[in-house]
XYZ file of N, CA and C in Angstrom:
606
model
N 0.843 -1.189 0.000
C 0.000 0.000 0.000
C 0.882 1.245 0.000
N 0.497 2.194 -0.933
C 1.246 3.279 -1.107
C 0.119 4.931 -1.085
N 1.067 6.346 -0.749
C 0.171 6.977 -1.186
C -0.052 7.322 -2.975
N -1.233 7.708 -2.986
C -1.610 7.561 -4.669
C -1.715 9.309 -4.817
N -3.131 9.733 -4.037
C -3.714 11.294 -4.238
C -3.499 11.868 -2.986
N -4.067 12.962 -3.228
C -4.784 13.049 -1.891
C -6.077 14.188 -2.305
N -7.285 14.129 -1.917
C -8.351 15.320 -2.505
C -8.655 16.598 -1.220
N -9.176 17.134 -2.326
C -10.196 18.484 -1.341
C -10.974 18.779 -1.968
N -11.797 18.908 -0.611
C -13.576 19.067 -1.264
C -13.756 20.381 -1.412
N -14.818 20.513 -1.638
C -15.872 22.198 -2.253
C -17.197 21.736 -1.687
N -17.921 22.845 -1.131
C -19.456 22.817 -1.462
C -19.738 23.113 -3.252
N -18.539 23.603 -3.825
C -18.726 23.453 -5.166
C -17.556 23.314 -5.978
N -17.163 23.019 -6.864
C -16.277 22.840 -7.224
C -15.053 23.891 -7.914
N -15.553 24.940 -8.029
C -15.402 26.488 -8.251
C -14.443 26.829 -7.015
N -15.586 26.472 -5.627
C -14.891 26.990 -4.704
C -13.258 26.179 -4.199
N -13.531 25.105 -4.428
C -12.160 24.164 -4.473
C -11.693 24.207 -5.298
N -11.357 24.638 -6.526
C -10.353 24.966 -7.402
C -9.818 26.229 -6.546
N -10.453 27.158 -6.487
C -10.003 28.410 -6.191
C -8.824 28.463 -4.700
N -9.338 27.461 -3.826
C -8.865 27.233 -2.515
C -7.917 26.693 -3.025
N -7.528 25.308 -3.489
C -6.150 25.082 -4.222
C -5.243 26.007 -5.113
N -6.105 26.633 -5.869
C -4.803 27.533 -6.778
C -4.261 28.824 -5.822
N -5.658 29.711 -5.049
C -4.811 30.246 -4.200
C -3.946 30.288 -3.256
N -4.217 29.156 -2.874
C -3.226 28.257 -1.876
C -1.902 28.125 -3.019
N -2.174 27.521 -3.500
C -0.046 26.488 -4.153
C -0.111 27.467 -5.113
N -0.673 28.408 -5.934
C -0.509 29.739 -6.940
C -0.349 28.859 -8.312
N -0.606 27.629 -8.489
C -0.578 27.052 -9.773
C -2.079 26.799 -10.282
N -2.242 27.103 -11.376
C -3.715 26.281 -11.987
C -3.836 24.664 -12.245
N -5.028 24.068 -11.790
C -5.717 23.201 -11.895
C -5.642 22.556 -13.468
N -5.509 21.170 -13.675
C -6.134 21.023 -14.826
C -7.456 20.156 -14.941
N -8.110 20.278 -16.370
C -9.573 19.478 -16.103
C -9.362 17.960 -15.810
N -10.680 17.684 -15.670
C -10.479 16.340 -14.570
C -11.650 15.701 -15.204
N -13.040 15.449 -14.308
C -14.194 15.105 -15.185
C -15.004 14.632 -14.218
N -16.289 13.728 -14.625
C -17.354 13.418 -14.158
C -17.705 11.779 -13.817
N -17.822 11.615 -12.837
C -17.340 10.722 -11.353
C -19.485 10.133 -11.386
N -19.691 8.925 -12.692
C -21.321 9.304 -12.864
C -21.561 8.637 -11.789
N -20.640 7.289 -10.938
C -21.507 6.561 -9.792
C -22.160 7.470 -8.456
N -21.285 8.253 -8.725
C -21.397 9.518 -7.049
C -21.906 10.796 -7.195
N -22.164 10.936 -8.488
C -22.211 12.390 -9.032
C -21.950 13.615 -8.531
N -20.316 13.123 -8.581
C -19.287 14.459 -8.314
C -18.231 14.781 -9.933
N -18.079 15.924 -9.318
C -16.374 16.051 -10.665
C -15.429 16.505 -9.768
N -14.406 16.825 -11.063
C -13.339 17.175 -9.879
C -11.960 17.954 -10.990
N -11.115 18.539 -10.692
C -10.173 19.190 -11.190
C -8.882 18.219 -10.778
N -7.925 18.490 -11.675
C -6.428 17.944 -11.057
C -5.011 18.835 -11.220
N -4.078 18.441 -10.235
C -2.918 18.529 -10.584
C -1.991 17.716 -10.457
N -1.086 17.792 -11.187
C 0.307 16.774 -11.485
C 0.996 16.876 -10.178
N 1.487 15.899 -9.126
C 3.063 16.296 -8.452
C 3.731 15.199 -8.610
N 4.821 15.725 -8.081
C 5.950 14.937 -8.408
C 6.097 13.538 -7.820
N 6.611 12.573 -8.371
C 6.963 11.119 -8.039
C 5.347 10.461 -7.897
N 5.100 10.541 -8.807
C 3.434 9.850 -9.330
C 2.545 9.891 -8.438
N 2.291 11.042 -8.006
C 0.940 11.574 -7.271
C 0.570 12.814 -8.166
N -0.851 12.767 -7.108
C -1.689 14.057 -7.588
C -2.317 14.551 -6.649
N -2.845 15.946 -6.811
C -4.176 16.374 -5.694
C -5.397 16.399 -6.749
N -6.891 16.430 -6.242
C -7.469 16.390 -6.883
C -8.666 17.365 -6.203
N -9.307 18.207 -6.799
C -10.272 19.388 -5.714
C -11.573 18.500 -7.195
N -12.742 18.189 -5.468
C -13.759 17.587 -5.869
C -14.725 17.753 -5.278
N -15.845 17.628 -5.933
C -17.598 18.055 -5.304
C -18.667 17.361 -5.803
N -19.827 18.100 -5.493
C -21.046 17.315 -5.899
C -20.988 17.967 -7.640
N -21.474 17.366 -8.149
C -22.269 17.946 -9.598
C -23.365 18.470 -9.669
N -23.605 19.549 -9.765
C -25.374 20.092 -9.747
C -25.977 19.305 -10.604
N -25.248 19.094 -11.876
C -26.080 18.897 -12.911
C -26.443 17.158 -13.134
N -25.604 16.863 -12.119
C -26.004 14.750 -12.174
C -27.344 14.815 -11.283
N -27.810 13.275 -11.470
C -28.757 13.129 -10.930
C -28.178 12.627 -9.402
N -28.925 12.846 -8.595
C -28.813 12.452 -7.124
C -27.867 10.328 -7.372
N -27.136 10.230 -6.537
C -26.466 8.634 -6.398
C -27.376 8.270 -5.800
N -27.293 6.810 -6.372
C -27.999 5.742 -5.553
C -27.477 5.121 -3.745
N -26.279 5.626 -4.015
C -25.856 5.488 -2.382
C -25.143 6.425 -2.259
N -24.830 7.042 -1.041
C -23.919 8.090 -0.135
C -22.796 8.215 -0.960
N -22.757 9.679 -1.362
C -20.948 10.073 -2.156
C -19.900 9.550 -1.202
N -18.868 9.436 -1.972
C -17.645 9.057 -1.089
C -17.379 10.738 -0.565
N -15.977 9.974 0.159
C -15.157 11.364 0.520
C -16.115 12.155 1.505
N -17.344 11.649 2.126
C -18.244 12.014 2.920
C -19.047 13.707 2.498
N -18.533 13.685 1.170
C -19.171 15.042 0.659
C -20.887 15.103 0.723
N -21.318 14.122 0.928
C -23.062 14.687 0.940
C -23.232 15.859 2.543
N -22.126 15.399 3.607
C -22.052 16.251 4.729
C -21.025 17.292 4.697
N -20.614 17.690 3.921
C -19.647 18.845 3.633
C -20.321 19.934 3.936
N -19.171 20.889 4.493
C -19.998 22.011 4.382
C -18.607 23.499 4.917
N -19.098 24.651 4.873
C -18.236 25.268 5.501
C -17.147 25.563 4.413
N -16.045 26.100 4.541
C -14.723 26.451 3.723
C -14.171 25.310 3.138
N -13.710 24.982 1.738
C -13.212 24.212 1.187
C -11.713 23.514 2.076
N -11.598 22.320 2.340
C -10.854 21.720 3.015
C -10.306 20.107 2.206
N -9.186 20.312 2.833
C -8.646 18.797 2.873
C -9.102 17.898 3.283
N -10.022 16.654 2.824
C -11.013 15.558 2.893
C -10.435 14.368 3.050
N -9.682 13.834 1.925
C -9.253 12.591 2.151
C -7.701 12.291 1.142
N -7.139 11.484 1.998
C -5.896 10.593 1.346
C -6.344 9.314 0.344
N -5.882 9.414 -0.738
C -5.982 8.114 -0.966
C -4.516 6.919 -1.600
N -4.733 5.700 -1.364
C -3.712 5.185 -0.638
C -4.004 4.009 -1.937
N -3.045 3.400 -3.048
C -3.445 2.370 -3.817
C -2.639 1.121 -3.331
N -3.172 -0.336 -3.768
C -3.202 -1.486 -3.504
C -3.245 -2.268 -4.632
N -2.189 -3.473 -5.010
C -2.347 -3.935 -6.010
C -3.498 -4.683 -5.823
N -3.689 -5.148 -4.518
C -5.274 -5.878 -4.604
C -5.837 -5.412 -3.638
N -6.981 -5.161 -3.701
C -8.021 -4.255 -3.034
C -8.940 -5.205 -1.660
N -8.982 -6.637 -2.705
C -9.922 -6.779 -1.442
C -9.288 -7.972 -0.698
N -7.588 -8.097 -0.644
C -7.399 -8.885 -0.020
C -6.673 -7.674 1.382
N -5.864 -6.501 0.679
C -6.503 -5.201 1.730
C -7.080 -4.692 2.692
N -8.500 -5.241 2.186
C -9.818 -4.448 3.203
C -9.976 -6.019 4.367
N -9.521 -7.086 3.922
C -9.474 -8.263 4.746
C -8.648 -8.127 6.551
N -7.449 -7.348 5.733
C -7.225 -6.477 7.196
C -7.662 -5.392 8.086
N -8.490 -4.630 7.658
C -9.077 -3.344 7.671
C -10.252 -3.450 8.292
N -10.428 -2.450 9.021
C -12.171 -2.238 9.968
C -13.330 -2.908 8.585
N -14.322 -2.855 8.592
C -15.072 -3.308 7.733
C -15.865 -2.058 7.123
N -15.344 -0.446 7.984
C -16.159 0.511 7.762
C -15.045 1.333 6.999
N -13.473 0.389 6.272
C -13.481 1.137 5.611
C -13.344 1.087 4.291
N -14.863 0.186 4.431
C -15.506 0.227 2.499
C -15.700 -0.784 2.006
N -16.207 -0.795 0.907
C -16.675 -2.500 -0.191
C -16.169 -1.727 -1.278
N -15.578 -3.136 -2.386
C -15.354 -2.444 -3.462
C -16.096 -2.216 -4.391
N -16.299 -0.979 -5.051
C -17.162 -0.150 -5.865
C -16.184 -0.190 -7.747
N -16.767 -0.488 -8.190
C -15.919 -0.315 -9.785
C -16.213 0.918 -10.587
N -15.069 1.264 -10.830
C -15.530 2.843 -11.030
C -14.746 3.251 -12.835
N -15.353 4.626 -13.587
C -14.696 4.445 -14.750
C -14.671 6.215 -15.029
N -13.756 6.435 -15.740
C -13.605 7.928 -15.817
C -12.996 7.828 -17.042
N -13.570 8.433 -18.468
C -12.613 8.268 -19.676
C -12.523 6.905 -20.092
N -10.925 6.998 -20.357
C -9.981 5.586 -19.869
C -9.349 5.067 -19.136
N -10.073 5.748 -18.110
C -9.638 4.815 -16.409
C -10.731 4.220 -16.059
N -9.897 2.825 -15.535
C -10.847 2.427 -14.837
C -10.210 1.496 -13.575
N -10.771 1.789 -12.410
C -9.942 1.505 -10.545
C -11.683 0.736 -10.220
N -10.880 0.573 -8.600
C -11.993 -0.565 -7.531
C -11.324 0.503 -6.590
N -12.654 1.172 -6.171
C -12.040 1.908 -4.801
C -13.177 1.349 -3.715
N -12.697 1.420 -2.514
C -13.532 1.396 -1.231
C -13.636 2.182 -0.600
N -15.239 2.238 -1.014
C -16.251 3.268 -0.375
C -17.068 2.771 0.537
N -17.454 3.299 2.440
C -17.996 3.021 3.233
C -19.616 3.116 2.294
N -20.387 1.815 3.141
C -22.015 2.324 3.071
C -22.513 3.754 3.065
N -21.918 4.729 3.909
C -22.371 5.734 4.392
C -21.738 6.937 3.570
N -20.625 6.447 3.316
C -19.837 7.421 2.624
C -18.742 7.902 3.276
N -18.348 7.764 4.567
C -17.970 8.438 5.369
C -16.719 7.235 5.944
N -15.374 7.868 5.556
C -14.762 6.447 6.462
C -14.098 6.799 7.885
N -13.820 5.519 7.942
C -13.457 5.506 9.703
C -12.128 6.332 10.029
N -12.833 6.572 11.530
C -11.612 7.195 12.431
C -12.325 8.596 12.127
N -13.117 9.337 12.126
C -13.825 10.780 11.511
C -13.333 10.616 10.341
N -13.631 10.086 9.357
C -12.876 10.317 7.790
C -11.462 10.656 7.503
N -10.343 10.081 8.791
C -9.180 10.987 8.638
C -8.665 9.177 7.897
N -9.387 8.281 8.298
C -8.741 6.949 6.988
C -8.461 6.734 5.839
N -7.554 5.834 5.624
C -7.460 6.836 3.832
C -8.408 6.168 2.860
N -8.697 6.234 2.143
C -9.669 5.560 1.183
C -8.715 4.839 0.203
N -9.008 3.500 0.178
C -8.043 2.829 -1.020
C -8.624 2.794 -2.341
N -7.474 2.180 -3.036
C -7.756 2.002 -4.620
C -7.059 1.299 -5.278
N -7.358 0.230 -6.567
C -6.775 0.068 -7.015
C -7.080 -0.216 -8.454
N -6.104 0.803 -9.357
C -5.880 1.106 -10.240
C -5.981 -0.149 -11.372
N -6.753 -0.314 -12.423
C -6.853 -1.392 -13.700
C -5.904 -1.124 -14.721
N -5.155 -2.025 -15.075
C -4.709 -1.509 -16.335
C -3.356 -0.185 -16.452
N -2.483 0.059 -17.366
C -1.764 0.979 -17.146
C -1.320 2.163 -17.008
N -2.881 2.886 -17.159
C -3.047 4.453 -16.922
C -3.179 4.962 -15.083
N -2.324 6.034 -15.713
C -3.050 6.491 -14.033
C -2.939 7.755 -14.510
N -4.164 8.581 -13.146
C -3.742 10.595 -13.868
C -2.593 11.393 -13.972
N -1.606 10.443 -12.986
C -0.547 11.368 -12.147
C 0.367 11.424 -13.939
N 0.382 10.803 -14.706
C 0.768 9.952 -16.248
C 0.670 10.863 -17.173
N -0.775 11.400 -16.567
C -1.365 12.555 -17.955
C -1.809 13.786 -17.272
N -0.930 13.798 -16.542
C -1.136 15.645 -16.137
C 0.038 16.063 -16.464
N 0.464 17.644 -16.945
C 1.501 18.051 -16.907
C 2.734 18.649 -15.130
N 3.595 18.348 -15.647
C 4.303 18.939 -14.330
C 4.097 20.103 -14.722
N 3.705 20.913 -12.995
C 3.830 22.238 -12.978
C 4.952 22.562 -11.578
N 5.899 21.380 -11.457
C 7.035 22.492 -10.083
C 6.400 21.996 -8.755
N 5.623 21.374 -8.770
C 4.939 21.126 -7.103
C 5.199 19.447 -6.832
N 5.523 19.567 -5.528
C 5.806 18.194 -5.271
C 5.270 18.161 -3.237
N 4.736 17.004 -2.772
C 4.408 16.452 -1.868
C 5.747 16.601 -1.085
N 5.438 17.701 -0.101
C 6.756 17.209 1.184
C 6.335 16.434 2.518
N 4.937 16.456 2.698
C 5.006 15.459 3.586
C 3.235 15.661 4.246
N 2.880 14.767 4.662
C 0.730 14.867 5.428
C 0.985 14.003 6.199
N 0.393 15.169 6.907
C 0.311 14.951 8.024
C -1.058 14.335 8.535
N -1.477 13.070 9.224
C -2.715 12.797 9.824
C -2.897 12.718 11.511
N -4.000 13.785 11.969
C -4.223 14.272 13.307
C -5.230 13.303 13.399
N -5.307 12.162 14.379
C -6.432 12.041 15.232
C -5.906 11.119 16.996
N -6.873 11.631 17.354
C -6.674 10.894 19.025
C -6.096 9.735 18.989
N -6.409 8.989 18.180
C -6.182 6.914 17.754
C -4.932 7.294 16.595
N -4.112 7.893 16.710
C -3.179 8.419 15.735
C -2.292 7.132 15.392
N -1.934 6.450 16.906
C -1.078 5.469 17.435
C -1.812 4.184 17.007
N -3.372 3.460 16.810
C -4.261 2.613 15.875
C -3.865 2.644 14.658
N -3.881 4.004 14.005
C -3.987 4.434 12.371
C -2.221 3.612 11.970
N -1.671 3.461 12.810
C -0.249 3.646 12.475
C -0.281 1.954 11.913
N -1.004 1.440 13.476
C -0.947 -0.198 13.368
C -1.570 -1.087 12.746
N -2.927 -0.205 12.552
C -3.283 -0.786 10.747
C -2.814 -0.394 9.842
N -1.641 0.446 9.456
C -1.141 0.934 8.049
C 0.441 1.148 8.431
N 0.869 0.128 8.680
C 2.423 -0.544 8.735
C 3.156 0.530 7.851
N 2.761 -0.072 6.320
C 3.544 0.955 5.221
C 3.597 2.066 5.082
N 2.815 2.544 5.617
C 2.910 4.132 5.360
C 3.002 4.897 6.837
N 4.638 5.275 6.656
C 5.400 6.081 7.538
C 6.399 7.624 6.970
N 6.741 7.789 7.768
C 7.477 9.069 7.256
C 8.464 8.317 6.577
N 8.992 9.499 5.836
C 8.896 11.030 6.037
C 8.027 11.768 4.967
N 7.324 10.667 4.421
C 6.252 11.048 3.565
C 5.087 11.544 4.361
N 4.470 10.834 4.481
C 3.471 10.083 5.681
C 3.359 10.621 7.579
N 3.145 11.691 7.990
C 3.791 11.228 9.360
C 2.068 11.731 9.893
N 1.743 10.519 11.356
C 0.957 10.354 11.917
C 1.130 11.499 13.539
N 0.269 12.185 14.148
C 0.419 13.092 14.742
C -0.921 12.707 15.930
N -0.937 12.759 17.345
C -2.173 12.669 17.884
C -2.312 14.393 18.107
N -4.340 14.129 18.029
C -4.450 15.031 18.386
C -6.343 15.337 17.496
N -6.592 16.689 17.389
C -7.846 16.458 16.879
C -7.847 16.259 15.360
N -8.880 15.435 14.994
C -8.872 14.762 13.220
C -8.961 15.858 12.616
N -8.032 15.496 11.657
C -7.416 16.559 10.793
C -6.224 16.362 9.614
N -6.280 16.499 8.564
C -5.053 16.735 7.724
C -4.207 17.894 7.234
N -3.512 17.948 6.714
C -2.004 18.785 6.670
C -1.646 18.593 5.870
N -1.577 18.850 4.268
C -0.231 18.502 3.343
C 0.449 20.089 3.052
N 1.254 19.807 2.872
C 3.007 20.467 2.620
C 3.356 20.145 1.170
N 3.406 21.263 0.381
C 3.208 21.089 -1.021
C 4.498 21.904 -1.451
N 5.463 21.806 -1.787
C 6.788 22.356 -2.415
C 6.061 22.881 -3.391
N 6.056 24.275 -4.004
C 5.576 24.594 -5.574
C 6.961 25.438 -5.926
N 6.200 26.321 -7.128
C 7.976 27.245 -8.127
C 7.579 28.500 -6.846
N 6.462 28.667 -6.042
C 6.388 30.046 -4.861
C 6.600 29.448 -3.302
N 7.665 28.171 -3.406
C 8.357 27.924 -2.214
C 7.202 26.854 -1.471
N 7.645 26.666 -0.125
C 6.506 25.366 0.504
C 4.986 26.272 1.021
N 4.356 25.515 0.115
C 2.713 26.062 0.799
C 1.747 24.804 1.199
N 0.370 25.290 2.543
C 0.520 24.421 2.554
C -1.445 24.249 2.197
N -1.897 23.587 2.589
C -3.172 22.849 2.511
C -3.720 21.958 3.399
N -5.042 22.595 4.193
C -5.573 21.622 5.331
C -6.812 21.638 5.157
């Protein structure tokens, strides 16, 4: 298990572009339409095959048949840092170790992608949503592939919660100095190197 993304939500998606570019001072590129959950979302390239991704509801989809991921049907308030996500060459031998709340696998398709991510019933994953949401990727595309570099690279996310010292012992692999686990109230932190020095995003 590795990190893959990491997202931030919007009550719209306007407003989370804007919170990312004014934040890291780089523009967004397009992204697209997410029909199981009916969200979209914007992207950017960073370095060593990740991405961020600023994501929301879609006005214009029809309502999902079950709870959006990323716990966005309860969003609300200033655009924020939502969730990590973390890929797996196999997904559901993965979640075999894992609470059971964090997710079933869902098959999902965008373009010419197509992943198995795990999404809780509710939408909402464990630990207050500070868990990371997995994935795993079909086939040999990924976004981080087909975005352009723009100068920004991941220095390090931080995850705040009380059970900081739990989070650690279900997720062996992922440690610093990428990665570092912090107690305290749930919450994330990334540290984004761009070409206007380290900025950051919570």
């Amino acid at each position: 298990m590795e990190l893959d993304h990491i997202a931030v939500g919007g009550a719209t998606l306007d407003e989370a572009v804007a919170y990312v570019e004014d934040a890291l001072g780089v523009p967004l590129q397009p992204g697209g339409r997410h029909a199981q959950f009916s969200t979209h979302n914007r992207l950017l390239g960073l370095a060593d095959g990740l991405y961020l991704e600023a994501i929301a509801i879609d006005p214009e989809a029809p309502p999902p048949v079950q709870p959006r991921w990323f716990g966005l049907d309860h969003l609300s308030g200033a655009p924020r840092l939502v969730s990590w996500i973390c890929r797996t060459p196999d997904l559901t031998a993965a979640l075999q170790d894992l609470p059971d709340s964090a997710g079933f696998p869902v098959p999902l398709a965008r373009g010419d992608l197509r992943w198995h991510m795990a999404v809780p019933a509710d939408g909402v994953l464990p630990y207050d949503g500070i868990f990371p949401a997995l994935i795993e990727w079909h086939g040999d595309l990924h976004p981080s592939a087909m975005l352009p570099g723009q100068g920004c690279a991941l220095h390090r996310l931080v995850i705040s919660h009380p059970c900081a010292n739990d989070l650690v012992e279900l997720l062996p692999d992922l440690r610093a100095p990428l990665v570092q686990f912090e107690p305290g109230a749930p919450g994330l932190m990334a540290e984004i190197e761009t070409p206007h020095g380290l900025r950051t995003l919570t």
